Tab-separated table of C-alpha atoms in Angstrom:
chain	number	residue	atom	x	y	z
A	1362	MET	CA	6.584	8.986	-24.949
A	1363	ASP	CA	3.986	10.125	-22.318
A	1364	LEU	CA	1.253	8.514	-22.506
A	1365	ARG	CA	-1.581	9.247	-20.035
A	1366	PHE	CA	-5.105	7.152	-19.360
A	1367	GLY	CA	-7.890	8.154	-17.820
A	1368	ASN	CA	-11.691	7.097	-17.832
A	1369	PHE	CA	-14.332	9.768	-18.038
A	1370	GLY	CA	-16.907	10.283	-20.751
A	1371	PHE	CA	-20.148	8.252	-20.384
A	1372	ARG	CA	-19.648	7.250	-16.320
A	1373	ALA	CA	-18.437	10.585	-15.685
A	1374	MET	CA	-21.199	12.451	-17.061
A	1375	ARG	CA	-23.501	9.250	-15.241
A	1376	SER	CA	-21.789	10.805	-11.969
A	1377	LEU	CA	-23.034	14.269	-12.496
A	1378	LEU	CA	-26.587	12.981	-13.562
A	1379	ALA	CA	-26.691	10.895	-10.039
A	1380	VAL	CA	-25.274	14.146	-7.953
A	1381	SER	CA	-28.041	16.302	-9.955
A	1382	LEU	CA	-31.027	13.808	-8.606
A	1383	THR	CA	-29.715	13.649	-5.568
A	1384	GLY	CA	-30.202	17.428	-5.058
A	1385	ALA	CA	-33.479	16.976	-6.193
A	1386	GLY	CA	-34.174	14.953	-3.148
A	1387	LEU	CA	-34.419	11.362	-4.832
A	1388	ALA	CA	-33.152	8.752	-3.151
A	1389	LEU	CA	-30.402	6.847	-4.988
A	1390	ALA	CA	-29.338	4.494	-2.241
A	1391	THR	CA	-28.107	1.967	-4.687
A	1392	ALA	CA	-26.476	3.520	-7.004
A	1393	PRO	CA	-22.137	3.402	-6.829
A	1394	ALA	CA	-21.347	6.252	-4.676
A	1395	VAL	CA	-19.851	9.362	-6.745
A	1396	ALA	CA	-15.981	9.272	-6.761
A	1397	GLN	CA	-15.333	12.860	-4.782
A	1398	GLU	CA	-10.997	12.754	-5.472
A	1399	GLU	CA	-8.797	11.591	-7.895
A	1400	LEU	CA	-5.787	9.192	-7.193
A	1401	LYS	CA	-3.032	9.010	-9.746
A	1402	ILE	CA	-1.433	5.317	-9.791
A	1403	GLY	CA	1.776	5.412	-11.766
A	1404	ALA	CA	3.110	2.709	-14.558
A	1405	ILE	CA	6.667	2.626	-15.852
A	1406	ALA	CA	6.260	0.177	-18.854
A	1407	ALA	CA	8.355	-0.201	-21.727
A	1408	LEU	CA	6.341	0.829	-24.731
A	1409	SER	CA	8.895	1.099	-27.044
A	1410	GLY	CA	12.281	-1.266	-27.245
A	1411	GLY	CA	12.751	-4.669	-26.953
A	1412	GLY	CA	10.012	-5.332	-23.777
A	1413	THR	CA	7.307	-3.490	-25.759
A	1414	ALA	CA	5.121	-6.916	-25.285
A	1415	TRP	CA	5.538	-6.977	-21.605
A	1416	GLY	CA	5.244	-3.087	-21.257
A	1417	LEU	CA	1.888	-3.188	-22.968
A	1418	GLY	CA	0.682	-6.270	-20.883
A	1419	LEU	CA	1.929	-4.527	-17.695
A	1420	GLN	CA	-0.012	-1.161	-18.529
A	1421	ARG	CA	-2.989	-3.464	-19.651
A	1422	GLY	CA	-3.176	-5.679	-16.763
A	1423	VAL	CA	-3.308	-2.690	-14.238
A	1424	GLN	CA	-5.479	-0.865	-16.439
A	1425	LEU	CA	-7.966	-3.617	-16.086
A	1426	ALA	CA	-7.944	-4.059	-12.538
A	1427	LEU	CA	-8.051	0.167	-12.134
A	1428	ASP	CA	-11.305	-0.151	-14.354
A	1429	GLU	CA	-13.123	-2.630	-12.071
A	1430	ALA	CA	-12.640	-0.291	-9.117
A	1431	ASN	CA	-14.015	2.245	-10.706
A	1432	GLU	CA	-16.885	0.755	-11.938
A	1433	ALA	CA	-17.750	-0.819	-8.445
A	1434	GLY	CA	-18.197	3.431	-7.453
A	1435	GLY	CA	-13.899	4.037	-6.894
A	1436	LEU	CA	-12.086	3.052	-3.984
A	1437	LYS	CA	-12.950	4.250	-0.335
A	1438	ILE	CA	-10.079	5.837	1.818
A	1439	GLY	CA	-10.556	7.585	4.932
A	1440	GLY	CA	-14.134	8.652	4.336
A	1441	LYS	CA	-13.412	9.669	1.019
A	1442	THR	CA	-13.953	7.919	-2.493
A	1443	TYR	CA	-11.423	8.115	-5.022
A	1444	LYS	CA	-11.403	7.585	-9.140
A	1445	LEU	CA	-8.150	5.588	-9.823
A	1446	LYS	CA	-6.248	7.111	-12.774
A	1447	LEU	CA	-3.631	5.134	-14.362
A	1448	VAL	CA	-0.592	7.765	-15.620
A	1449	VAL	CA	2.003	5.665	-17.490
A	1450	PHE	CA	5.667	6.320	-18.803
A	1451	ASP	CA	8.018	4.719	-21.207
A	1452	ASP	CA	11.030	3.748	-20.139
A	1453	GLN	CA	12.213	2.424	-23.510
A	1454	TYR	CA	13.548	-0.839	-21.913
A	1455	ASN	CA	16.136	1.169	-20.672
A	1456	ALA	CA	17.587	1.842	-16.693
A	1457	ALA	CA	18.459	5.091	-17.584
A	1458	GLN	CA	15.024	6.232	-18.936
A	1459	ALA	CA	13.588	4.461	-15.988
A	1460	LYS	CA	15.001	6.554	-13.853
A	1461	VAL	CA	14.103	9.797	-15.722
A	1462	VAL	CA	10.433	8.714	-15.767
A	1463	ALA	CA	10.430	7.458	-12.151
A	1464	ASP	CA	11.929	10.951	-11.259
A	1465	ARG	CA	8.381	12.089	-12.831
A	1466	LEU	CA	5.684	9.910	-11.286
A	1467	VAL	CA	7.228	10.781	-7.953
A	1468	THR	CA	7.782	14.589	-8.091
A	1469	GLN	CA	5.480	15.967	-10.838
A	1470	GLU	CA	2.238	13.663	-11.074
A	1471	LYS	CA	3.346	12.520	-7.028
A	1472	ALA	CA	2.629	8.972	-7.355
A	1473	GLY	CA	2.549	7.352	-4.110
A	1474	PHE	CA	2.221	3.726	-5.827
A	1475	ILE	CA	3.843	2.324	-8.861
A	1476	PHE	CA	3.831	-0.960	-10.758
A	1477	GLY	CA	6.912	-1.809	-13.100
A	1478	PRO	CA	9.360	-1.423	-14.554
A	1479	VAL	CA	9.246	-4.777	-16.055
A	1480	GLY	CA	13.048	-6.257	-16.545
A	1481	SER	CA	15.729	-5.962	-14.052
A	1482	PRO	CA	17.486	-2.403	-15.945
A	1483	GLY	CA	14.482	-0.436	-15.092
A	1484	ALA	CA	13.885	-1.806	-11.859
A	1485	LEU	CA	17.365	-1.258	-10.476
A	1486	GLY	CA	17.687	2.295	-12.553
A	1487	SER	CA	14.465	3.078	-10.697
A	1488	LEU	CA	14.631	2.147	-6.931
A	1489	PRO	CA	17.024	4.914	-6.188
A	1490	VAL	CA	14.590	7.339	-6.815
A	1491	THR	CA	11.638	5.640	-5.564
A	1492	GLN	CA	13.083	4.119	-2.392
A	1493	PRO	CA	14.119	6.941	-0.826
A	1494	ALA	CA	10.934	8.662	-1.639
A	1495	LYS	CA	8.985	5.945	0.142
A	1496	VAL	CA	7.070	5.438	-3.060
A	1497	LEU	CA	5.348	1.767	-3.083
A	1498	GLN	CA	6.556	0.267	-5.923
A	1499	PHE	CA	5.956	-3.340	-7.919
A	1500	VAL	CA	8.115	-4.743	-10.474
A	1501	GLU	CA	8.908	-8.202	-11.955
A	1502	GLY	CA	12.470	-8.031	-12.701
A	1503	TYR	CA	15.069	-10.997	-11.282
A	1504	ALA	CA	17.897	-9.323	-10.176
A	1505	PRO	CA	18.431	-10.494	-6.951
A	1506	ALA	CA	19.672	-6.367	-5.673
A	1507	ILE	CA	15.498	-5.508	-6.601
A	1508	LEU	CA	15.384	-6.993	-3.097
A	1509	LYS	CA	18.363	-7.347	-1.720
A	1510	ASN	CA	19.866	-3.644	-1.680
A	1511	GLU	CA	21.006	-0.771	0.242
A	1512	TRP	CA	17.345	-0.167	1.668
A	1513	ASN	CA	16.525	-3.518	2.133
A	1514	ALA	CA	13.658	-3.487	-0.252
A	1515	ALA	CA	11.786	-1.705	2.284
A	1516	TYR	CA	9.180	-0.237	-0.521
A	1517	VAL	CA	9.430	-2.776	-3.261
A	1518	PHE	CA	7.941	-6.065	-3.881
A	1519	ARG	CA	8.784	-8.480	-6.347
A	1520	ILE	CA	5.282	-9.934	-7.783
A	1521	SER	CA	6.043	-12.935	-9.770
A	1522	ASN	CA	8.770	-15.498	-9.476
A	1523	SER	CA	12.508	-14.692	-10.538
A	1524	ASN	CA	14.487	-17.488	-11.522
A	1525	ARG	CA	16.106	-17.692	-8.088
A	1526	GLU	CA	12.585	-19.250	-6.927
A	1527	PHE	CA	12.065	-21.427	-10.511
A	1528	ALA	CA	15.044	-22.192	-12.026
A	1529	GLU	CA	16.123	-25.067	-10.020
A	1530	PRO	CA	12.759	-26.775	-10.348
A	1531	ILE	CA	12.941	-26.103	-14.030
A	1532	VAL	CA	16.350	-27.943	-14.424
A	1533	LYS	CA	15.145	-30.921	-12.328
A	1534	TRP	CA	12.340	-30.979	-14.367
A	1535	VAL	CA	14.534	-30.755	-17.945
A	1536	LYS	CA	16.812	-33.673	-16.440
A	1537	ALA	CA	14.132	-36.016	-15.610
A	1538	LYS	CA	12.291	-35.519	-19.414
A	1539	MET	CA	15.273	-35.457	-21.131
A	1540	PRO	CA	17.767	-38.057	-20.289
A	1541	THR	CA	19.780	-37.557	-23.490
A	1542	VAL	CA	20.605	-33.698	-23.072
A	1543	LYS	CA	24.316	-33.281	-21.613
A	1544	LYS	CA	25.205	-29.720	-22.983
A	1545	ILE	CA	23.327	-26.322	-22.462
A	1546	GLY	CA	23.908	-23.157	-25.012
A	1547	MET	CA	22.709	-19.958	-24.091
A	1548	ILE	CA	22.627	-16.550	-25.735
A	1549	ALA	CA	21.721	-13.875	-23.194
A	1550	PRO	CA	21.666	-10.024	-23.309
A	1551	ASN	CA	24.685	-8.262	-21.927
A	1552	ASP	CA	22.691	-5.818	-19.736
A	1553	ALA	CA	21.281	-6.118	-16.207
A	1554	THR	CA	19.045	-8.986	-17.109
A	1555	GLY	CA	21.771	-10.866	-18.747
A	1556	GLN	CA	24.317	-10.053	-16.059
A	1557	ALA	CA	22.118	-10.997	-13.006
A	1558	ALA	CA	19.907	-13.567	-14.384
A	1559	VAL	CA	22.011	-15.840	-16.150
A	1560	PRO	CA	24.737	-17.044	-13.670
A	1561	ILE	CA	21.633	-17.931	-11.684
A	1562	LEU	CA	20.439	-20.146	-14.423
A	1563	VAL	CA	24.092	-21.411	-15.612
A	1564	GLU	CA	24.594	-22.403	-11.800
A	1565	ALA	CA	21.441	-24.152	-11.429
A	1566	TYR	CA	22.264	-26.361	-14.634
A	1567	LYS	CA	25.701	-27.323	-13.697
A	1568	LYS	CA	24.660	-27.979	-10.563
A	1569	GLN	CA	22.519	-30.769	-11.825
A	1570	GLY	CA	26.027	-32.126	-13.637
A	1571	TYR	CA	25.489	-30.038	-17.205
A	1572	GLU	CA	27.735	-28.618	-19.438
A	1573	VAL	CA	26.742	-24.873	-20.085
A	1574	TRP	CA	28.026	-22.485	-22.922
A	1575	VAL	CA	27.198	-18.923	-22.992
A	1576	ASP	CA	27.602	-15.972	-25.541
A	1577	TYR	CA	25.952	-12.457	-25.310
A	1578	TYR	CA	24.604	-9.962	-27.690
A	1579	GLU	CA	23.994	-6.040	-27.234
A	1580	ARG	CA	20.077	-5.390	-26.594
A	1581	GLY	CA	17.933	-4.629	-29.377
A	1582	SER	CA	19.647	-6.858	-31.862
A	1583	LYS	CA	17.452	-8.520	-34.659
A	1584	GLU	CA	20.328	-10.725	-36.327
A	1585	PHE	CA	21.305	-13.489	-34.472
A	1586	THR	CA	22.672	-15.706	-37.145
A	1587	PRO	CA	27.005	-15.369	-36.591
A	1588	LEU	CA	26.063	-16.454	-32.697
A	1589	LEU	CA	23.821	-19.162	-33.285
A	1590	VAL	CA	26.169	-20.471	-35.972
A	1591	ARG	CA	28.954	-20.132	-33.449
A	1592	MET	CA	26.704	-22.162	-30.339
A	1593	LEU	CA	26.003	-24.921	-33.192
A	1594	ALA	CA	29.874	-25.450	-33.346
A	1595	GLN	CA	29.932	-26.043	-29.730
A	1596	ASN	CA	27.053	-29.076	-30.261
A	1597	VAL	CA	25.217	-28.561	-27.565
A	1598	ASP	CA	21.731	-30.487	-26.762
A	1599	LEU	CA	19.215	-27.836	-25.698
A	1600	PHE	CA	19.024	-24.164	-26.367
A	1601	GLU	CA	18.129	-22.190	-23.641
A	1602	LEU	CA	16.598	-18.520	-24.411
A	1603	ASN	CA	16.609	-17.836	-20.581
A	1604	SER	CA	15.146	-14.510	-19.716
A	1605	ASN	CA	15.237	-12.785	-23.269
A	1606	ALA	CA	12.527	-10.244	-23.758
A	1607	PRO	CA	9.518	-11.862	-25.992
A	1608	GLY	CA	10.705	-10.064	-29.207
A	1609	GLU	CA	14.345	-10.853	-29.240
A	1610	ALA	CA	13.285	-14.988	-28.025
A	1611	GLY	CA	11.130	-15.177	-30.882
A	1612	LEU	CA	13.790	-14.045	-33.246
A	1613	LEU	CA	16.321	-16.412	-31.390
A	1614	LEU	CA	14.280	-19.159	-31.702
A	1615	LYS	CA	13.325	-18.897	-35.654
A	1616	GLN	CA	16.707	-18.029	-36.700
A	1617	ALA	CA	18.201	-21.082	-34.350
A	1618	ARG	CA	15.736	-23.112	-36.624
A	1619	GLN	CA	16.773	-21.537	-39.857
A	1620	VAL	CA	20.442	-22.263	-39.184
A	1621	GLY	CA	19.693	-25.399	-38.789
A	1622	PHE	CA	19.765	-26.466	-34.874
A	1623	LYS	CA	17.385	-29.484	-33.997
A	1624	GLY	CA	17.453	-30.444	-30.443
A	1625	PRO	CA	14.708	-28.886	-27.877
A	1626	ILE	CA	14.352	-25.006	-27.448
A	1627	LEU	CA	13.414	-23.946	-23.534
A	1628	GLN	CA	12.665	-20.496	-22.283
A	1629	SER	CA	13.241	-20.532	-18.492
A	1630	GLY	CA	12.325	-16.803	-17.796
A	1631	GLY	CA	9.866	-14.213	-18.816
A	1632	SER	CA	6.154	-14.777	-19.074
A	1633	GLY	CA	3.793	-15.486	-21.802
A	1634	VAL	CA	4.203	-17.746	-25.042
A	1635	ASP	CA	2.082	-15.670	-27.585
A	1636	GLU	CA	4.076	-13.481	-28.740
A	1637	ILE	CA	7.024	-15.474	-29.149
A	1638	ILE	CA	4.597	-17.713	-31.501
A	1639	GLU	CA	3.706	-14.509	-33.493
A	1640	VAL	CA	7.409	-13.697	-33.846
A	1641	ALA	CA	8.470	-17.324	-34.848
A	1642	GLY	CA	5.552	-18.537	-36.850
A	1643	PRO	CA	5.635	-22.592	-37.849
A	1644	LEU	CA	8.936	-22.651	-36.485
A	1645	ALA	CA	7.849	-22.196	-32.852
A	1646	GLU	CA	6.368	-25.830	-32.897
A	1647	GLY	CA	7.750	-28.064	-30.199
A	1648	PHE	CA	9.219	-24.945	-28.164
A	1649	LEU	CA	9.035	-25.119	-24.532
A	1650	LYS	CA	8.120	-22.435	-22.241
A	1651	TYR	CA	8.362	-21.246	-18.453
A	1652	ASP	CA	4.984	-19.477	-17.776
A	1653	VAL	CA	2.448	-18.612	-15.104
A	1654	ILE	CA	-0.755	-18.484	-16.520
A	1655	ASP	CA	-3.163	-21.733	-17.798
A	1656	ASN	CA	-5.704	-19.791	-19.770
A	1657	SER	CA	-7.975	-22.498	-19.338
A	1658	LEU	CA	-8.406	-21.773	-15.816
A	1659	PRO	CA	-11.797	-19.899	-14.481
A	1660	ALA	CA	-10.266	-16.466	-13.190
A	1661	VAL	CA	-7.599	-16.302	-16.208
A	1662	SER	CA	-10.616	-17.086	-18.737
A	1663	THR	CA	-12.811	-13.756	-16.991
A	1664	LEU	CA	-10.085	-11.559	-17.425
A	1665	LEU	CA	-8.993	-12.633	-20.827
A	1666	LYS	CA	-13.099	-12.192	-21.831
A	1667	ALA	CA	-12.348	-8.449	-20.581
A	1668	TYR	CA	-9.141	-8.126	-22.018
A	1669	ASN	CA	-10.284	-8.884	-25.448
A	1670	LYS	CA	-13.635	-6.711	-24.999
A	1671	LYS	CA	-11.333	-3.606	-24.445
A	1672	TYR	CA	-8.064	-4.303	-26.163
A	1673	SER	CA	-6.892	-5.882	-29.396
A	1674	GLY	CA	-3.698	-7.859	-30.061
A	1675	VAL	CA	-2.164	-11.003	-28.066
A	1676	PHE	CA	-2.863	-11.407	-24.685
A	1677	ASN	CA	0.143	-10.810	-22.874
A	1678	GLY	CA	1.625	-13.410	-20.023
A	1679	THR	CA	2.507	-10.130	-18.278
A	1680	SER	CA	-1.211	-8.504	-17.761
A	1681	PRO	CA	-2.086	-10.925	-15.481
A	1682	ILE	CA	0.595	-11.207	-13.574
A	1683	TYR	CA	0.030	-7.035	-13.174
A	1684	TYR	CA	-3.754	-7.493	-13.023
A	1685	ASN	CA	-3.025	-9.740	-9.631
A	1686	ALA	CA	-0.849	-7.457	-8.087
A	1687	ALA	CA	-3.216	-4.362	-8.842
A	1688	HIS	CA	-5.647	-5.995	-6.642
A	1689	ILE	CA	-2.785	-7.340	-4.421
A	1690	LEU	CA	-2.557	-3.482	-3.653
A	1691	LEU	CA	-6.006	-1.948	-3.708
A	1692	GLU	CA	-6.807	-4.523	-0.881
A	1693	ALA	CA	-4.076	-3.624	1.115
A	1694	ILE	CA	-4.693	0.033	0.891
A	1695	ARG	CA	-8.764	-0.613	1.810
A	1696	ARG	CA	-7.313	-2.332	4.952
A	1697	ALA	CA	-5.030	0.303	5.711
A	1698	ASP	CA	-7.791	3.041	5.389
A	1699	SER	CA	-5.128	5.298	4.402
A	1700	LEU	CA	-2.857	6.823	1.172
A	1701	ASP	CA	0.175	6.252	3.321
A	1702	THR	CA	2.978	4.612	1.476
A	1703	THR	CA	3.801	2.816	4.902
A	1704	LYS	CA	0.801	1.904	6.447
A	1705	VAL	CA	-0.239	0.419	3.040
A	1706	ARG	CA	3.130	-1.219	3.016
A	1707	ASP	CA	2.411	-2.823	6.280
A	1708	GLU	CA	-0.375	-4.414	5.488
A	1709	LEU	CA	0.611	-6.109	2.163
A	1710	GLU	CA	3.398	-7.276	4.282
A	1711	LYS	CA	0.331	-9.254	6.596
A	1712	LEU	CA	-1.898	-10.108	3.494
A	1713	GLY	CA	-0.953	-13.640	3.701
A	1714	GLY	CA	-4.130	-15.701	2.810
A	1715	TYR	CA	-5.860	-13.000	1.078
A	1716	ASN	CA	-7.050	-15.230	-2.190
A	1717	ALA	CA	-5.963	-12.848	-5.265
A	1718	PRO	CA	-7.758	-13.274	-8.518
A	1719	ILE	CA	-5.493	-15.375	-10.618
A	1720	PHE	CA	-2.575	-16.166	-7.896
A	1721	GLY	CA	-4.854	-17.058	-5.235
A	1722	ARG	CA	-3.653	-16.807	-1.699
A	1723	VAL	CA	-0.650	-14.482	-1.388
A	1724	ILE	CA	2.390	-15.977	-0.015
A	1725	TRP	CA	5.293	-13.660	0.487
A	1726	THR	CA	8.651	-14.812	1.085
A	1727	GLY	CA	12.644	-14.401	0.324
A	1728	LYS	CA	13.618	-13.927	4.035
A	1729	GLN	CA	16.646	-16.565	3.628
A	1730	GLU	CA	17.617	-15.050	0.152
A	1731	TYR	CA	17.121	-11.434	-0.016
A	1732	GLY	CA	16.332	-10.013	4.199
A	1733	ASN	CA	13.156	-9.521	3.497
A	1734	ASP	CA	9.497	-10.987	2.297
A	1735	HIS	CA	8.877	-9.073	-0.595
A	1736	GLN	CA	8.987	-12.111	-3.123
A	1737	LEU	CA	5.547	-13.269	-4.003
A	1738	PHE	CA	5.574	-16.716	-4.801
A	1739	HIS	CA	3.155	-18.877	-7.083
A	1740	ALA	CA	2.716	-21.638	-9.084
A	1741	PHE	CA	4.385	-22.063	-12.547
A	1742	ILE	CA	4.000	-23.881	-15.727
A	1743	ILE	CA	5.941	-25.381	-18.282
A	1744	LYS	CA	4.021	-25.198	-21.762
A	1745	GLU	CA	4.903	-26.564	-25.112
A	1746	VAL	CA	3.939	-24.762	-28.409
A	1747	LYS	CA	1.502	-27.577	-30.155
A	1748	GLN	CA	-0.305	-26.470	-33.802
A	1749	GLY	CA	0.631	-22.854	-32.902
A	1750	LYS	CA	-0.407	-22.894	-29.602
A	1751	GLY	CA	0.907	-22.753	-25.795
A	1752	VAL	CA	-0.692	-25.549	-24.183
A	1753	VAL	CA	0.283	-26.865	-20.521
A	1754	ARG	CA	2.536	-29.656	-20.453
A	1755	ASP	CA	3.791	-29.829	-17.049
A	1756	VAL	CA	2.935	-28.280	-13.530
A	1757	VAL	CA	7.144	-28.011	-11.986
A	1758	SER	CA	5.998	-26.529	-8.493
A	1759	SER	CA	3.154	-24.997	-6.761
A	1760	PRO	CA	2.694	-22.838	-3.434
């Protein structure tokens, strides 16, 4: 499925009218500058398949940031003013499809900047296209190879913590808050996400003295009862949902309670709890979830209002991540005063201290772990579902 998004209609008519009036000799010094050209911003998003909630969150978060720039008169670069247009292609949360649509964005749409995919499979699938082409890419997958690769992540930035950054702090939190927990159970997707992310989490638990049982399923599965019954037989104390996509995480949570698991259920990975609550319903009560967004904060509340004005449905936790990243990119383009991706990349690397709208001060890290500082670090939290809503229980770490 190919989705393309533009912002024409009333604002375009208003811009044309402004040009006409200027030609008639009327002074419009206070009006926003009229965009002279169009700049395509690419996005690779799972708009079907297991990661659909994340894909929609990506698309909507970037679109809201671009809307703000367009409403302010466009993006001014090198003496020109550009109207920003988001071009989104569906990767179906699939590595092979991500490579196909990345090629379309690079070769057909001539996009020099791409947001997504969400998740490791698509990110790893698209890098062989974007990196040799020097296309700047902003992703959220956890696999270390996203930043530690043959291109030394020259043109890719990870815009949210991976489990390299949050696994150990969360496990230490579990140890402090749940002293009776001794054995961990995990059921994970048998794809790049599971293969790359789960070993990091298992290592973090074992380092703190936990016994860990792990089993895998094929991505897209809907029925987990046999695996959950097998897990119950292992007498695990805590069920860890690791990096499962929201739809699958919600089903695992719901079905775990239905088969009789009584212990705590925690997800150390992914963003956004609302979609999981939507799937699991009342059985989500007490669920614990890693998250990056506190909806009560003023910056998030403002974004939430804009989101609800434009879109219906659940406010996905991925939206603020990509909204924040889009603002970081636009600031780097402004500072570079160029669309040359190498110049913009260099400005991105120097953005430390820039106050981004959601996560605040930009902190790039990762040199020791990945060989480059293209990993964004930011605060993260643990939410607990109470009376059908995710509420902040603890701040686990902060920059």
